[in-house]
Amino acid sequence: MGDDVAALLLVLATENAELRQQLGAAQDMLMETAIDAGHLHARLEVLQAERDAWRAEAERLQADRIRVG
């Protein structure tokens, strides 16, 4: 029975090591994804500000055209 227990412990230790390695890889990918999401969020805010500026300019030009028209 001692050999069976030792073999089982070896299998469990090996599986545990593999799972820890997979967890580390998953954590690395999650960190990279979070960083990418932060960059995308910042870019989205810039684009929204540009959109708002263009919208305001279009509204101003339309109002000028109506006054002149």
Short mmCIF file of N, CA and C in Angstrom, two decimals, residues 2-69:
data_model
loop_
_atom_site.label_atom_id
_atom_site.label_comp_id
_atom_site.label_asym_id
_atom_site.label_seq_id
_atom_site.Cartn_x
_atom_site.Cartn_y
_atom_site.Cartn_z
N GLY A 2 2.05 1.19 0.59
CA GLY A 2 2.93 2.33 0.64
C GLY A 2 3.34 2.79 -0.74
N ASP A 3 3.60 1.85 -1.64
CA ASP A 3 3.97 2.21 -3.01
C ASP A 3 2.80 2.88 -3.72
N ASP A 4 1.58 2.39 -3.46
CA ASP A 4 0.39 2.99 -4.08
C ASP A 4 0.21 4.44 -3.62
N VAL A 5 0.41 4.66 -2.35
CA VAL A 5 0.27 6.01 -1.80
C VAL A 5 1.35 6.92 -2.37
N ALA A 6 2.56 6.43 -2.45
CA ALA A 6 3.66 7.23 -3.00
C ALA A 6 3.40 7.55 -4.47
N ALA A 7 2.91 6.57 -5.22
CA ALA A 7 2.61 6.80 -6.64
C ALA A 7 1.49 7.82 -6.78
N LEU A 8 0.47 7.71 -5.94
CA LEU A 8 -0.65 8.65 -5.98
C LEU A 8 -0.18 10.06 -5.63
N LEU A 9 0.67 10.17 -4.62
CA LEU A 9 1.21 11.48 -4.25
C LEU A 9 2.04 12.08 -5.38
N LEU A 10 2.80 11.25 -6.07
CA LEU A 10 3.59 11.73 -7.20
C LEU A 10 2.69 12.22 -8.32
N VAL A 11 1.63 11.47 -8.60
CA VAL A 11 0.68 11.89 -9.64
C VAL A 11 0.03 13.21 -9.25
N LEU A 12 -0.40 13.32 -8.00
CA LEU A 12 -1.05 14.55 -7.54
C LEU A 12 -0.08 15.73 -7.55
N ALA A 13 1.15 15.50 -7.15
CA ALA A 13 2.14 16.58 -7.15
C ALA A 13 2.43 17.05 -8.57
N THR A 14 2.52 16.10 -9.50
CA THR A 14 2.75 16.44 -10.90
C THR A 14 1.58 17.23 -11.47
N GLU A 15 0.37 16.76 -11.19
CA GLU A 15 -0.82 17.46 -11.68
C GLU A 15 -0.91 18.85 -11.07
N ASN A 16 -0.58 18.96 -9.79
CA ASN A 16 -0.61 20.25 -9.12
C ASN A 16 0.38 21.22 -9.77
N ALA A 17 1.58 20.73 -10.08
CA ALA A 17 2.58 21.57 -10.73
C ALA A 17 2.11 22.03 -12.10
N GLU A 18 1.49 21.12 -12.86
CA GLU A 18 0.97 21.47 -14.18
C GLU A 18 -0.14 22.51 -14.07
N LEU A 19 -1.01 22.32 -13.09
CA LEU A 19 -2.11 23.27 -12.90
C LEU A 19 -1.59 24.64 -12.47
N ARG A 20 -0.57 24.66 -11.64
CA ARG A 20 0.03 25.94 -11.23
C ARG A 20 0.64 26.66 -12.43
N GLN A 21 1.27 25.89 -13.31
CA GLN A 21 1.85 26.47 -14.51
C GLN A 21 0.75 27.04 -15.41
N GLN A 22 -0.34 26.30 -15.57
CA GLN A 22 -1.46 26.79 -16.37
C GLN A 22 -2.08 28.03 -15.75
N LEU A 23 -2.19 28.04 -14.43
CA LEU A 23 -2.73 29.21 -13.73
C LEU A 23 -1.84 30.42 -13.96
N GLY A 24 -0.55 30.23 -13.88
CA GLY A 24 0.38 31.34 -14.13
C GLY A 24 0.23 31.89 -15.53
N ALA A 25 0.10 31.00 -16.51
CA ALA A 25 -0.08 31.44 -17.90
C ALA A 25 -1.40 32.19 -18.06
N ALA A 26 -2.45 31.67 -17.42
CA ALA A 26 -3.76 32.33 -17.50
C ALA A 26 -3.71 33.71 -16.84
N GLN A 27 -3.00 33.82 -15.72
CA GLN A 27 -2.88 35.11 -15.05
C GLN A 27 -2.11 36.11 -15.91
N ASP A 28 -1.07 35.63 -16.59
CA ASP A 28 -0.32 36.51 -17.50
C ASP A 28 -1.22 37.01 -18.62
N MET A 29 -2.01 36.11 -19.21
CA MET A 29 -2.92 36.51 -20.29
C MET A 29 -3.97 37.49 -19.79
N LEU A 30 -4.46 37.25 -18.57
CA LEU A 30 -5.46 38.15 -17.99
C LEU A 30 -4.88 39.53 -17.77
N MET A 31 -3.64 39.60 -17.31
CA MET A 31 -2.99 40.89 -17.09
C MET A 31 -2.82 41.62 -18.43
N GLU A 32 -2.38 40.90 -19.46
CA GLU A 32 -2.22 41.51 -20.78
C GLU A 32 -3.56 42.01 -21.31
N THR A 33 -4.62 41.23 -21.08
CA THR A 33 -5.95 41.63 -21.53
C THR A 33 -6.41 42.88 -20.79
N ALA A 34 -6.14 42.94 -19.50
CA ALA A 34 -6.53 44.12 -18.71
C ALA A 34 -5.78 45.36 -19.19
N ILE A 35 -4.51 45.21 -19.51
CA ILE A 35 -3.73 46.34 -20.02
C ILE A 35 -4.28 46.79 -21.36
N ASP A 36 -4.56 45.83 -22.24
CA ASP A 36 -5.14 46.16 -23.55
C ASP A 36 -6.49 46.86 -23.38
N ALA A 37 -7.30 46.38 -22.45
CA ALA A 37 -8.61 47.00 -22.21
C ALA A 37 -8.44 48.43 -21.73
N GLY A 38 -7.45 48.68 -20.89
CA GLY A 38 -7.18 50.04 -20.43
C GLY A 38 -6.79 50.95 -21.57
N HIS A 39 -5.94 50.44 -22.47
CA HIS A 39 -5.55 51.24 -23.64
C HIS A 39 -6.75 51.52 -24.54
N LEU A 40 -7.58 50.50 -24.74
CA LEU A 40 -8.77 50.68 -25.58
C LEU A 40 -9.73 51.69 -24.95
N HIS A 41 -9.87 51.63 -23.63
CA HIS A 41 -10.76 52.57 -22.95
C HIS A 41 -10.25 54.00 -23.12
N ALA A 42 -8.96 54.19 -22.96
CA ALA A 42 -8.38 55.53 -23.14
C ALA A 42 -8.59 56.02 -24.56
N ARG A 43 -8.38 55.14 -25.53
CA ARG A 43 -8.57 55.51 -26.95
C ARG A 43 -10.04 55.85 -27.21
N LEU A 44 -10.94 55.08 -26.62
CA LEU A 44 -12.36 55.34 -26.79
C LEU A 44 -12.73 56.71 -26.24
N GLU A 45 -12.16 57.08 -25.11
CA GLU A 45 -12.45 58.40 -24.55
C GLU A 45 -11.96 59.51 -25.48
N VAL A 46 -10.79 59.31 -26.09
CA VAL A 46 -10.27 60.30 -27.05
C VAL A 46 -11.21 60.40 -28.25
N LEU A 47 -11.63 59.26 -28.77
CA LEU A 47 -12.53 59.26 -29.93
C LEU A 47 -13.87 59.91 -29.60
N GLN A 48 -14.38 59.66 -28.41
CA GLN A 48 -15.64 60.28 -28.02
C GLN A 48 -15.50 61.79 -27.90
N ALA A 49 -14.38 62.24 -27.39
CA ALA A 49 -14.14 63.69 -27.30
C ALA A 49 -14.05 64.30 -28.69
N GLU A 50 -13.36 63.61 -29.60
CA GLU A 50 -13.27 64.10 -30.99
C GLU A 50 -14.66 64.13 -31.63
N ARG A 51 -15.44 63.08 -31.41
CA ARG A 51 -16.79 63.04 -31.95
C ARG A 51 -17.62 64.21 -31.43
N ASP A 52 -17.53 64.45 -30.13
CA ASP A 52 -18.29 65.55 -29.54
C ASP A 52 -17.87 66.90 -30.11
N ALA A 53 -16.56 67.06 -30.34
CA ALA A 53 -16.07 68.32 -30.93
C ALA A 53 -16.59 68.48 -32.35
N TRP A 54 -16.55 67.41 -33.14
CA TRP A 54 -17.06 67.48 -34.52
C TRP A 54 -18.57 67.75 -34.53
N ARG A 55 -19.28 67.13 -33.59
CA ARG A 55 -20.73 67.33 -33.51
C ARG A 55 -21.03 68.79 -33.16
N ALA A 56 -20.30 69.34 -32.21
CA ALA A 56 -20.50 70.74 -31.83
C ALA A 56 -20.19 71.67 -33.00
N GLU A 57 -19.11 71.36 -33.74
CA GLU A 57 -18.76 72.17 -34.91
C GLU A 57 -19.84 72.09 -35.98
N ALA A 58 -20.37 70.90 -36.20
CA ALA A 58 -21.43 70.73 -37.19
C ALA A 58 -22.68 71.50 -36.79
N GLU A 59 -23.02 71.46 -35.51
CA GLU A 59 -24.19 72.20 -35.04
C GLU A 59 -23.97 73.70 -35.17
N ARG A 60 -22.75 74.16 -34.88
CA ARG A 60 -22.45 75.58 -35.01
C ARG A 60 -22.55 76.02 -36.46
N LEU A 61 -21.99 75.22 -37.36
CA LEU A 61 -22.06 75.57 -38.79
C LEU A 61 -23.49 75.55 -39.30
N GLN A 62 -24.27 74.61 -38.83
CA GLN A 62 -25.67 74.55 -39.25
C GLN A 62 -26.43 75.77 -38.74
N ALA A 63 -26.16 76.16 -37.51
CA ALA A 63 -26.82 77.35 -36.95
C ALA A 63 -26.41 78.60 -37.72
N ASP A 64 -25.12 78.71 -38.09
CA ASP A 64 -24.65 79.85 -38.88
C ASP A 64 -25.34 79.87 -40.24
N ARG A 65 -25.48 78.70 -40.85
CA ARG A 65 -26.10 78.62 -42.16
C ARG A 65 -27.58 79.03 -42.10
N ILE A 66 -28.24 78.65 -41.04
CA ILE A 66 -29.65 79.01 -40.89
C ILE A 66 -29.79 80.52 -40.70
N ARG A 67 -28.89 81.14 -39.92
CA ARG A 67 -28.95 82.59 -39.71
C ARG A 67 -28.67 83.35 -41.00
N VAL A 68 -27.70 82.85 -41.78
CA VAL A 68 -27.31 83.54 -43.01
C VAL A 68 -28.34 83.27 -44.10
N GLY A 69 -28.82 82.01 -44.14
CA GLY A 69 -29.67 81.51 -45.20
C GLY A 69 -30.88 82.28 -45.47
#
